[in-house]
């Protein structure tokens, strides 16, 4: 895998110590079936260096602030997380951007915080969980969401849609991140299309995590259901699904990547790693799948130029380089890359 990919990673998470402490104090030791990972800016930069990532647009993963049942506490936590993210970007020029956390399902507070984060803090967009305490994005009868969509549309905002635990008990021996997360994103995408949110608010750029869950694979099946239900044109519904942006986190495999690239509109596929919830070796594995599975022009687009279209501030600029890694670190990273390439070839023979 090249170390000069200059990738823009639109799916990388932060777990600040104060946020971890709040989660643990609330009895939350994992997210989506994965233990809360360790995170520091230094560790993030080292992994970015390993994966050839120039800039990461960071976000807070599930449960966001939804675990705070007091709306004021949720709003306060969102503000603190967004102030932290803005400071992280300022302290590491060009290396980090951020998707702001919104205190959903409180839509009024989310409108207020979206305005502050986008207008005052310079956030690159906002993060929305696919469902918040069981209420899905785009759900019928959620009038409060309309005010949020209008606020985001007015600003031409990027909305990063990340899955949460399904509003139902997990199935034994199926960790939520392995399958339920994909369904959660798919449900939100379905409702955003079915209920016309993407049509009424065309300036919002939605990014669906993990290649959109099941969306590319099941798109025609879902589109026929929506067309039959609403009387809309099948082609229009498919066009709405194709109009989402999609990241490659945990999804650039020889099985999934061709479907995603065949379905999404040109320019709509973005690089994602899902670090640190996805361990470093997983990030390497799927980055190798991307590097090994597409032609150079598509690779350049997925790695960077598609993201530059979403985030013009990145266009034509390179992040400030970090200090040269010590020789032992460089040697270790070189060995890690070689081992990851070998693993990918062994698991997927014929790809390299």
PDB file of N, CA and C in Angstrom, residues 6-96:
ATOM      1  N   UNK A   6      -2.173  10.466   0.236  1.00  0.00           N
ATOM      2  CA  UNK A   6      -2.794  11.757   0.581  1.00  0.00           C
ATOM      3  C   UNK A   6      -4.294  11.600   0.750  1.00  0.00           C
ATOM      4  N   UNK A   7      -4.702  10.524   1.410  1.00  0.00           N
ATOM      5  CA  UNK A   7      -6.123  10.237   1.572  1.00  0.00           C
ATOM      6  C   UNK A   7      -6.794  11.293   2.452  1.00  0.00           C
ATOM      7  N   UNK A   8      -8.092  11.458   2.232  1.00  0.00           N
ATOM      8  CA  UNK A   8      -8.955  12.176   3.163  1.00  0.00           C
ATOM      9  C   UNK A   8      -9.891  11.132   3.752  1.00  0.00           C
ATOM     10  N   UNK A   9      -9.798  10.935   5.046  1.00  0.00           N
ATOM     11  CA  UNK A   9     -10.589   9.922   5.747  1.00  0.00           C
ATOM     12  C   UNK A   9     -11.823  10.599   6.340  1.00  0.00           C
ATOM     13  N   UNK A  10     -12.996  10.285   5.792  1.00  0.00           N
ATOM     14  CA  UNK A  10     -14.220  10.931   6.272  1.00  0.00           C
ATOM     15  C   UNK A  10     -14.906  10.129   7.371  1.00  0.00           C
ATOM     16  N   UNK A  11     -14.321   9.012   7.763  1.00  0.00           N
ATOM     17  CA  UNK A  11     -14.939   8.158   8.784  1.00  0.00           C
ATOM     18  C   UNK A  11     -13.869   7.740   9.787  1.00  0.00           C
ATOM     19  N   UNK A  12     -13.513   8.680  10.641  1.00  0.00           N
ATOM     20  CA  UNK A  12     -12.564   8.418  11.732  1.00  0.00           C
ATOM     21  C   UNK A  12     -13.144   9.036  12.993  1.00  0.00           C
ATOM     22  N   UNK A  13     -13.017   8.324  14.100  1.00  0.00           N
ATOM     23  CA  UNK A  13     -13.690   8.742  15.325  1.00  0.00           C
ATOM     24  C   UNK A  13     -12.706   9.254  16.381  1.00  0.00           C
ATOM     25  N   UNK A  14     -13.266  10.036  17.277  1.00  0.00           N
ATOM     26  CA  UNK A  14     -12.525  10.473  18.462  1.00  0.00           C
ATOM     27  C   UNK A  14     -13.250   9.961  19.707  1.00  0.00           C
ATOM     28  N   UNK A  15     -12.460   9.691  20.737  1.00  0.00           N
ATOM     29  CA  UNK A  15     -13.010   9.290  22.042  1.00  0.00           C
ATOM     30  C   UNK A  15     -12.253  10.071  23.106  1.00  0.00           C
ATOM     31  N   UNK A  16     -12.549  11.370  23.261  1.00  0.00           N
ATOM     32  CA  UNK A  16     -11.837  12.156  24.276  1.00  0.00           C
ATOM     33  C   UNK A  16     -12.045  11.563  25.662  1.00  0.00           C
ATOM     34  N   UNK A  17     -11.078  11.786  26.528  1.00  0.00           N
ATOM     35  CA  UNK A  17     -11.131  11.176  27.853  1.00  0.00           C
ATOM     36  C   UNK A  17     -12.371  11.605  28.629  1.00  0.00           C
ATOM     37  N   UNK A  18     -12.789  12.877  28.512  1.00  0.00           N
ATOM     38  CA  UNK A  18     -13.977  13.308  29.259  1.00  0.00           C
ATOM     39  C   UNK A  18     -15.233  12.617  28.744  1.00  0.00           C
ATOM     40  N   UNK A  19     -15.263  12.319  27.448  1.00  0.00           N
ATOM     41  CA  UNK A  19     -16.422  11.619  26.876  1.00  0.00           C
ATOM     42  C   UNK A  19     -16.432  10.167  27.330  1.00  0.00           C
ATOM     43  N   UNK A  20     -15.265   9.518  27.288  1.00  0.00           N
ATOM     44  CA  UNK A  20     -15.178   8.147  27.788  1.00  0.00           C
ATOM     45  C   UNK A  20     -15.627   8.076  29.244  1.00  0.00           C
ATOM     46  N   UNK A  21     -15.191   9.035  30.051  1.00  0.00           N
ATOM     47  CA  UNK A  21     -15.569   9.040  31.470  1.00  0.00           C
ATOM     48  C   UNK A  21     -17.085   9.152  31.626  1.00  0.00           C
ATOM     49  N   UNK A  22     -17.738   9.976  30.802  1.00  0.00           N
ATOM     50  CA  UNK A  22     -19.203  10.102  30.875  1.00  0.00           C
ATOM     51  C   UNK A  22     -19.875   8.777  30.499  1.00  0.00           C
ATOM     52  N   UNK A  23     -19.367   8.132  29.463  1.00  0.00           N
ATOM     53  CA  UNK A  23     -19.940   6.857  29.041  1.00  0.00           C
ATOM     54  C   UNK A  23     -19.796   5.807  30.140  1.00  0.00           C
ATOM     55  N   UNK A  24     -18.599   5.683  30.662  1.00  0.00           N
ATOM     56  CA  UNK A  24     -18.350   4.662  31.689  1.00  0.00           C
ATOM     57  C   UNK A  24     -19.195   4.933  32.930  1.00  0.00           C
ATOM     58  N   UNK A  25     -19.318   6.218  33.315  1.00  0.00           N
ATOM     59  CA  UNK A  25     -20.130   6.557  34.479  1.00  0.00           C
ATOM     60  C   UNK A  25     -21.596   6.207  34.262  1.00  0.00           C
ATOM     61  N   UNK A  26     -22.007   6.130  33.004  1.00  0.00           N
ATOM     62  CA  UNK A  26     -23.391   5.750  32.673  1.00  0.00           C
ATOM     63  C   UNK A  26     -23.529   4.258  32.411  1.00  0.00           C
ATOM     64  N   UNK A  27     -22.471   3.506  32.698  1.00  0.00           N
ATOM     65  CA  UNK A  27     -22.526   2.058  32.523  1.00  0.00           C
ATOM     66  C   UNK A  27     -22.309   1.595  31.099  1.00  0.00           C
ATOM     67  N   UNK A  28     -21.736   2.456  30.259  1.00  0.00           N
ATOM     68  CA  UNK A  28     -21.500   2.119  28.854  1.00  0.00           C
ATOM     69  C   UNK A  28     -20.018   1.841  28.657  1.00  0.00           C
ATOM     70  N   UNK A  29     -19.688   0.585  28.403  1.00  0.00           N
ATOM     71  CA  UNK A  29     -18.296   0.190  28.227  1.00  0.00           C
ATOM     72  C   UNK A  29     -17.980  -0.213  26.796  1.00  0.00           C
ATOM     73  N   UNK A  30     -18.993  -0.185  25.937  1.00  0.00           N
ATOM     74  CA  UNK A  30     -18.774  -0.565  24.551  1.00  0.00           C
ATOM     75  C   UNK A  30     -19.748   0.201  23.657  1.00  0.00           C
ATOM     76  N   UNK A  31     -19.488   0.155  22.374  1.00  0.00           N
ATOM     77  CA  UNK A  31     -20.377   0.779  21.392  1.00  0.00           C
ATOM     78  C   UNK A  31     -20.533  -0.191  20.231  1.00  0.00           C
ATOM     79  N   UNK A  32     -21.759  -0.581  19.972  1.00  0.00           N
ATOM     80  CA  UNK A  32     -22.010  -1.502  18.880  1.00  0.00           C
ATOM     81  C   UNK A  32     -21.434  -2.883  19.077  1.00  0.00           C
ATOM     82  N   UNK A  33     -21.157  -3.244  20.326  1.00  0.00           N
ATOM     83  CA  UNK A  33     -20.568  -4.547  20.595  1.00  0.00           C
ATOM     84  C   UNK A  33     -19.054  -4.540  20.659  1.00  0.00           C
ATOM     85  N   UNK A  34     -18.440  -3.389  20.438  1.00  0.00           N
ATOM     86  CA  UNK A  34     -16.980  -3.262  20.568  1.00  0.00           C
ATOM     87  C   UNK A  34     -16.650  -2.479  21.832  1.00  0.00           C
ATOM     88  N   UNK A  35     -15.621  -2.923  22.534  1.00  0.00           N
ATOM     89  CA  UNK A  35     -15.157  -2.196  23.708  1.00  0.00           C
ATOM     90  C   UNK A  35     -14.702  -0.802  23.301  1.00  0.00           C
ATOM     91  N   UNK A  36     -14.949   0.168  24.167  1.00  0.00           N
ATOM     92  CA  UNK A  36     -14.500   1.528  23.877  1.00  0.00           C
ATOM     93  C   UNK A  36     -12.994   1.524  23.647  1.00  0.00           C
ATOM     94  N   UNK A  37     -12.533   2.002  22.514  1.00  0.00           N
ATOM     95  CA  UNK A  37     -11.102   1.945  22.224  1.00  0.00           C
ATOM     96  C   UNK A  37     -10.354   3.095  22.877  1.00  0.00           C
ATOM     97  N   UNK A  38      -9.050   2.907  23.002  1.00  0.00           N
ATOM     98  CA  UNK A  38      -8.187   4.005  23.429  1.00  0.00           C
ATOM     99  C   UNK A  38      -8.021   4.970  22.265  1.00  0.00           C
ATOM    100  N   UNK A  39      -7.942   6.253  22.585  1.00  0.00           N
ATOM    101  CA  UNK A  39      -7.750   7.262  21.544  1.00  0.00           C
ATOM    102  C   UNK A  39      -6.928   8.401  22.089  1.00  0.00           C
ATOM    103  N   UNK A  40      -5.951   8.838  21.301  1.00  0.00           N
ATOM    104  CA  UNK A  40      -5.227  10.080  21.533  1.00  0.00           C
ATOM    105  C   UNK A  40      -4.941  10.700  20.172  1.00  0.00           C
ATOM    106  N   UNK A  41      -4.745  12.013  20.114  1.00  0.00           N
ATOM    107  CA  UNK A  41      -4.367  12.609  18.836  1.00  0.00           C
ATOM    108  C   UNK A  41      -3.095  12.006  18.258  1.00  0.00           C
ATOM    109  N   UNK A  42      -2.144  11.687  19.138  1.00  0.00           N
ATOM    110  CA  UNK A  42      -0.877  11.135  18.672  1.00  0.00           C
ATOM    111  C   UNK A  42      -1.073   9.770  18.024  1.00  0.00           C
ATOM    112  N   UNK A  43      -1.916   8.937  18.645  1.00  0.00           N
ATOM    113  CA  UNK A  43      -2.191   7.626  18.059  1.00  0.00           C
ATOM    114  C   UNK A  43      -2.929   7.769  16.737  1.00  0.00           C
ATOM    115  N   UNK A  44      -3.846   8.727  16.653  1.00  0.00           N
ATOM    116  CA  UNK A  44      -4.572   8.952  15.404  1.00  0.00           C
ATOM    117  C   UNK A  44      -3.614   9.344  14.289  1.00  0.00           C
ATOM    118  N   UNK A  45      -2.680  10.246  14.586  1.00  0.00           N
ATOM    119  CA  UNK A  45      -1.731  10.693  13.566  1.00  0.00           C
ATOM    120  C   UNK A  45      -0.827   9.554  13.114  1.00  0.00           C
ATOM    121  N   UNK A  46      -0.453   8.691  14.049  1.00  0.00           N
ATOM    122  CA  UNK A  46       0.414   7.563  13.666  1.00  0.00           C
ATOM    123  C   UNK A  46      -0.323   6.610  12.723  1.00  0.00           C
ATOM    124  N   UNK A  47      -1.592   6.329  13.014  1.00  0.00           N
ATOM    125  CA  UNK A  47      -2.365   5.450  12.130  1.00  0.00           C
ATOM    126  C   UNK A  47      -2.598   6.133  10.782  1.00  0.00           C
ATOM    127  N   UNK A  48      -2.870   7.415  10.793  1.00  0.00           N
ATOM    128  CA  UNK A  48      -3.038   8.131   9.538  1.00  0.00           C
ATOM    129  C   UNK A  48      -1.776   8.034   8.689  1.00  0.00           C
ATOM    130  N   UNK A  49      -0.618   8.164   9.329  1.00  0.00           N
ATOM    131  CA  UNK A  49       0.650   8.033   8.627  1.00  0.00           C
ATOM    132  C   UNK A  49       0.786   6.637   8.020  1.00  0.00           C
ATOM    133  N   UNK A  50       0.368   5.643   8.773  1.00  0.00           N
ATOM    134  CA  UNK A  50       0.454   4.256   8.307  1.00  0.00           C
ATOM    135  C   UNK A  50      -0.434   4.016   7.098  1.00  0.00           C
ATOM    136  N   UNK A  51      -1.636   4.602   7.094  1.00  0.00           N
ATOM    137  CA  UNK A  51      -2.602   4.373   6.024  1.00  0.00           C
ATOM    138  C   UNK A  51      -2.460   5.348   4.857  1.00  0.00           C
ATOM    139  N   UNK A  52      -1.526   6.281   4.957  1.00  0.00           N
ATOM    140  CA  UNK A  52      -1.382   7.274   3.900  1.00  0.00           C
ATOM    141  C   UNK A  52      -2.467   8.324   3.923  1.00  0.00           C
ATOM    142  N   UNK A  53      -2.961   8.644   5.107  1.00  0.00           N
ATOM    143  CA  UNK A  53      -4.047   9.615   5.253  1.00  0.00           C
ATOM    144  C   UNK A  53      -3.487  10.998   5.554  1.00  0.00           C
ATOM    145  N   UNK A  54      -3.859  11.950   4.738  1.00  0.00           N
ATOM    146  CA  UNK A  54      -3.423  13.328   4.915  1.00  0.00           C
ATOM    147  C   UNK A  54      -4.281  14.027   5.968  1.00  0.00           C
ATOM    148  N   UNK A  55      -5.605  13.933   5.793  1.00  0.00           N
ATOM    149  CA  UNK A  55      -6.556  14.649   6.644  1.00  0.00           C
ATOM    150  C   UNK A  55      -7.670  13.708   7.064  1.00  0.00           C
ATOM    151  N   UNK A  56      -8.067  13.778   8.324  1.00  0.00           N
ATOM    152  CA  UNK A  56      -9.201  13.003   8.825  1.00  0.00           C
ATOM    153  C   UNK A  56     -10.293  13.961   9.281  1.00  0.00           C
ATOM    154  N   UNK A  57     -11.516  13.719   8.809  1.00  0.00           N
ATOM    155  CA  UNK A  57     -12.677  14.463   9.292  1.00  0.00           C
ATOM    156  C   UNK A  57     -13.282  13.611  10.402  1.00  0.00           C
ATOM    157  N   UNK A  58     -13.048  14.010  11.652  1.00  0.00           N
ATOM    158  CA  UNK A  58     -13.369  13.148  12.782  1.00  0.00           C
ATOM    159  C   UNK A  58     -14.802  13.377  13.258  1.00  0.00           C
ATOM    160  N   UNK A  59     -15.319  12.355  13.931  1.00  0.00           N
ATOM    161  CA  UNK A  59     -16.693  12.406  14.448  1.00  0.00           C
ATOM    162  C   UNK A  59     -16.771  11.572  15.705  1.00  0.00           C
ATOM    163  N   UNK A  60     -17.858  11.746  16.428  1.00  0.00           N
ATOM    164  CA  UNK A  60     -18.149  10.942  17.617  1.00  0.00           C
ATOM    165  C   UNK A  60     -19.099   9.826  17.192  1.00  0.00           C
ATOM    166  N   UNK A  61     -18.761   8.606  17.560  1.00  0.00           N
ATOM    167  CA  UNK A  61     -19.563   7.447  17.168  1.00  0.00           C
ATOM    168  C   UNK A  61     -20.764   7.304  18.097  1.00  0.00           C
ATOM    169  N   UNK A  62     -21.560   6.273  17.821  1.00  0.00           N
ATOM    170  CA  UNK A  62     -22.677   5.955  18.693  1.00  0.00           C
ATOM    171  C   UNK A  62     -22.167   5.684  20.104  1.00  0.00           C
ATOM    172  N   UNK A  63     -22.828   6.097  21.169  1.00  0.00           N
ATOM    173  CA  UNK A  63     -24.197   6.606  21.211  1.00  0.00           C
ATOM    174  C   UNK A  63     -24.312   8.127  21.102  1.00  0.00           C
ATOM    175  N   UNK A  64     -23.256   8.805  20.664  1.00  0.00           N
ATOM    176  CA  UNK A  64     -23.336  10.260  20.598  1.00  0.00           C
ATOM    177  C   UNK A  64     -23.664  10.845  21.961  1.00  0.00           C
ATOM    178  N   UNK A  65     -24.694  11.685  22.017  1.00  0.00           N
ATOM    179  CA  UNK A  65     -25.152  12.219  23.306  1.00  0.00           C
ATOM    180  C   UNK A  65     -26.496  11.626  23.718  1.00  0.00           C
ATOM    181  N   UNK A  66     -27.001  10.645  22.937  1.00  0.00           N
ATOM    182  CA  UNK A  66     -28.355  10.132  23.183  1.00  0.00           C
ATOM    183  C   UNK A  66     -28.485   9.376  24.494  1.00  0.00           C
ATOM    184  N   UNK A  67     -27.344   9.006  25.098  1.00  0.00           N
ATOM    185  CA  UNK A  67     -27.419   8.292  26.374  1.00  0.00           C
ATOM    186  C   UNK A  67     -27.725   9.236  27.530  1.00  0.00           C
ATOM    187  N   UNK A  68     -27.662  10.534  27.306  1.00  0.00           N
ATOM    188  CA  UNK A  68     -28.012  11.515  28.334  1.00  0.00           C
ATOM    189  C   UNK A  68     -29.511  11.794  28.232  1.00  0.00           C
ATOM    190  N   UNK A  69     -30.254  11.370  29.218  1.00  0.00           N
ATOM    191  CA  UNK A  69     -31.707  11.506  29.156  1.00  0.00           C
ATOM    192  C   UNK A  69     -32.181  12.933  29.441  1.00  0.00           C
ATOM    193  N   UNK A  70     -31.361  13.718  30.110  1.00  0.00           N
ATOM    194  CA  UNK A  70     -31.683  15.126  30.348  1.00  0.00           C
ATOM    195  C   UNK A  70     -31.254  15.920  29.117  1.00  0.00           C
ATOM    196  N   UNK A  71     -32.191  16.548  28.410  1.00  0.00           N
ATOM    197  CA  UNK A  71     -31.827  17.273  27.187  1.00  0.00           C
ATOM    198  C   UNK A  71     -30.766  18.343  27.406  1.00  0.00           C
ATOM    199  N   UNK A  72     -30.781  18.996  28.564  1.00  0.00           N
ATOM    200  CA  UNK A  72     -29.768  20.022  28.811  1.00  0.00           C
ATOM    201  C   UNK A  72     -28.384  19.415  28.924  1.00  0.00           C
ATOM    202  N   UNK A  73     -28.304  18.252  29.576  1.00  0.00           N
ATOM    203  CA  UNK A  73     -27.005  17.575  29.689  1.00  0.00           C
ATOM    204  C   UNK A  73     -26.511  17.129  28.322  1.00  0.00           C
ATOM    205  N   UNK A  74     -27.419  16.636  27.478  1.00  0.00           N
ATOM    206  CA  UNK A  74     -27.032  16.214  26.134  1.00  0.00           C
ATOM    207  C   UNK A  74     -26.515  17.397  25.321  1.00  0.00           C
ATOM    208  N   UNK A  75     -27.211  18.531  25.413  1.00  0.00           N
ATOM    209  CA  UNK A  75     -26.784  19.720  24.669  1.00  0.00           C
ATOM    210  C   UNK A  75     -25.435  20.226  25.163  1.00  0.00           C
ATOM    211  N   UNK A  76     -25.229  20.208  26.486  1.00  0.00           N
ATOM    212  CA  UNK A  76     -23.950  20.642  27.046  1.00  0.00           C
ATOM    213  C   UNK A  76     -22.821  19.724  26.580  1.00  0.00           C
ATOM    214  N   UNK A  77     -23.081  18.418  26.556  1.00  0.00           N
ATOM    215  CA  UNK A  77     -22.059  17.474  26.126  1.00  0.00           C
ATOM    216  C   UNK A  77     -21.732  17.673  24.642  1.00  0.00           C
ATOM    217  N   UNK A  78     -22.744  17.904  23.822  1.00  0.00           N
ATOM    218  CA  UNK A  78     -22.496  18.156  22.398  1.00  0.00           C
ATOM    219  C   UNK A  78     -21.626  19.392  22.213  1.00  0.00           C
ATOM    220  N   UNK A  79     -21.918  20.451  22.948  1.00  0.00           N
ATOM    221  CA  UNK A  79     -21.106  21.668  22.830  1.00  0.00           C
ATOM    222  C   UNK A  79     -19.660  21.393  23.226  1.00  0.00           C
ATOM    223  N   UNK A  80     -19.479  20.634  24.306  1.00  0.00           N
ATOM    224  CA  UNK A  80     -18.104  20.358  24.750  1.00  0.00           C
ATOM    225  C   UNK A  80     -17.363  19.513  23.714  1.00  0.00           C
ATOM    226  N   UNK A  81     -18.038  18.518  23.151  1.00  0.00           N
ATOM    227  CA  UNK A  81     -17.410  17.692  22.127  1.00  0.00           C
ATOM    228  C   UNK A  81     -17.036  18.517  20.900  1.00  0.00           C
ATOM    229  N   UNK A  82     -17.898  19.422  20.508  1.00  0.00           N
ATOM    230  CA  UNK A  82     -17.620  20.228  19.322  1.00  0.00           C
ATOM    231  C   UNK A  82     -16.508  21.240  19.575  1.00  0.00           C
ATOM    232  N   UNK A  83     -16.468  21.812  20.771  1.00  0.00           N
ATOM    233  CA  UNK A  83     -15.352  22.698  21.105  1.00  0.00           C
ATOM    234  C   UNK A  83     -14.036  21.924  21.088  1.00  0.00           C
ATOM    235  N   UNK A  84     -14.062  20.692  21.604  1.00  0.00           N
ATOM    236  CA  UNK A  84     -12.858  19.864  21.597  1.00  0.00           C
ATOM    237  C   UNK A  84     -12.414  19.579  20.161  1.00  0.00           C
ATOM    238  N   UNK A  85     -13.358  19.211  19.306  1.00  0.00           N
ATOM    239  CA  UNK A  85     -13.018  18.878  17.922  1.00  0.00           C
ATOM    240  C   UNK A  85     -12.449  20.081  17.185  1.00  0.00           C
ATOM    241  N   UNK A  86     -13.032  21.249  17.412  1.00  0.00           N
ATOM    242  CA  UNK A  86     -12.525  22.461  16.768  1.00  0.00           C
ATOM    243  C   UNK A  86     -11.107  22.771  17.236  1.00  0.00           C
ATOM    244  N   UNK A  87     -10.852  22.544  18.527  1.00  0.00           N
ATOM    245  CA  UNK A  87      -9.502  22.776  19.055  1.00  0.00           C
ATOM    246  C   UNK A  87      -8.504  21.779  18.463  1.00  0.00           C
ATOM    247  N   UNK A  88      -8.949  20.531  18.309  1.00  0.00           N
ATOM    248  CA  UNK A  88      -8.086  19.508  17.706  1.00  0.00           C
ATOM    249  C   UNK A  88      -7.668  19.931  16.307  1.00  0.00           C
ATOM    250  N   UNK A  89      -8.621  20.408  15.517  1.00  0.00           N
ATOM    251  CA  UNK A  89      -8.306  20.848  14.154  1.00  0.00           C
ATOM    252  C   UNK A  89      -7.369  22.045  14.166  1.00  0.00           C
ATOM    253  N   UNK A  90      -7.582  22.964  15.099  1.00  0.00           N
ATOM    254  CA  UNK A  90      -6.740  24.155  15.166  1.00  0.00           C
ATOM    255  C   UNK A  90      -5.319  23.825  15.592  1.00  0.00           C
ATOM    256  N   UNK A  91      -5.172  22.841  16.467  1.00  0.00           N
ATOM    257  CA  UNK A  91      -3.848  22.465  16.977  1.00  0.00           C
ATOM    258  C   UNK A  91      -3.036  21.653  15.972  1.00  0.00           C
ATOM    259  N   UNK A  92      -3.714  21.076  14.972  1.00  0.00           N
ATOM    260  CA  UNK A  92      -3.034  20.254  13.971  1.00  0.00           C
ATOM    261  C   UNK A  92      -3.500  20.715  12.591  1.00  0.00           C
ATOM    262  N   UNK A  93      -3.011  21.870  12.126  1.00  0.00           N
ATOM    263  CA  UNK A  93      -3.530  22.463  10.887  1.00  0.00           C
ATOM    264  C   UNK A  93      -3.453  21.487   9.710  1.00  0.00           C
ATOM    265  N   UNK A  94      -4.582  21.343   9.057  1.00  0.00           N
ATOM    266  CA  UNK A  94      -4.643  20.500   7.880  1.00  0.00           C
ATOM    267  C   UNK A  94      -4.774  19.022   8.143  1.00  0.00           C
ATOM    268  N   UNK A  95      -4.524  18.599   9.363  1.00  0.00           N
ATOM    269  CA  UNK A  95      -4.549  17.164   9.655  1.00  0.00           C
ATOM    270  C   UNK A  95      -5.939  16.682  10.055  1.00  0.00           C
ATOM    271  N   UNK A  96      -6.702  17.542  10.727  1.00  0.00           N
ATOM    272  CA  UNK A  96      -8.023  17.157  11.193  1.00  0.00           C
ATOM    273  C   UNK A  96      -9.073  18.185  10.779  1.00  0.00           C
TER     274      UNK A  96
END
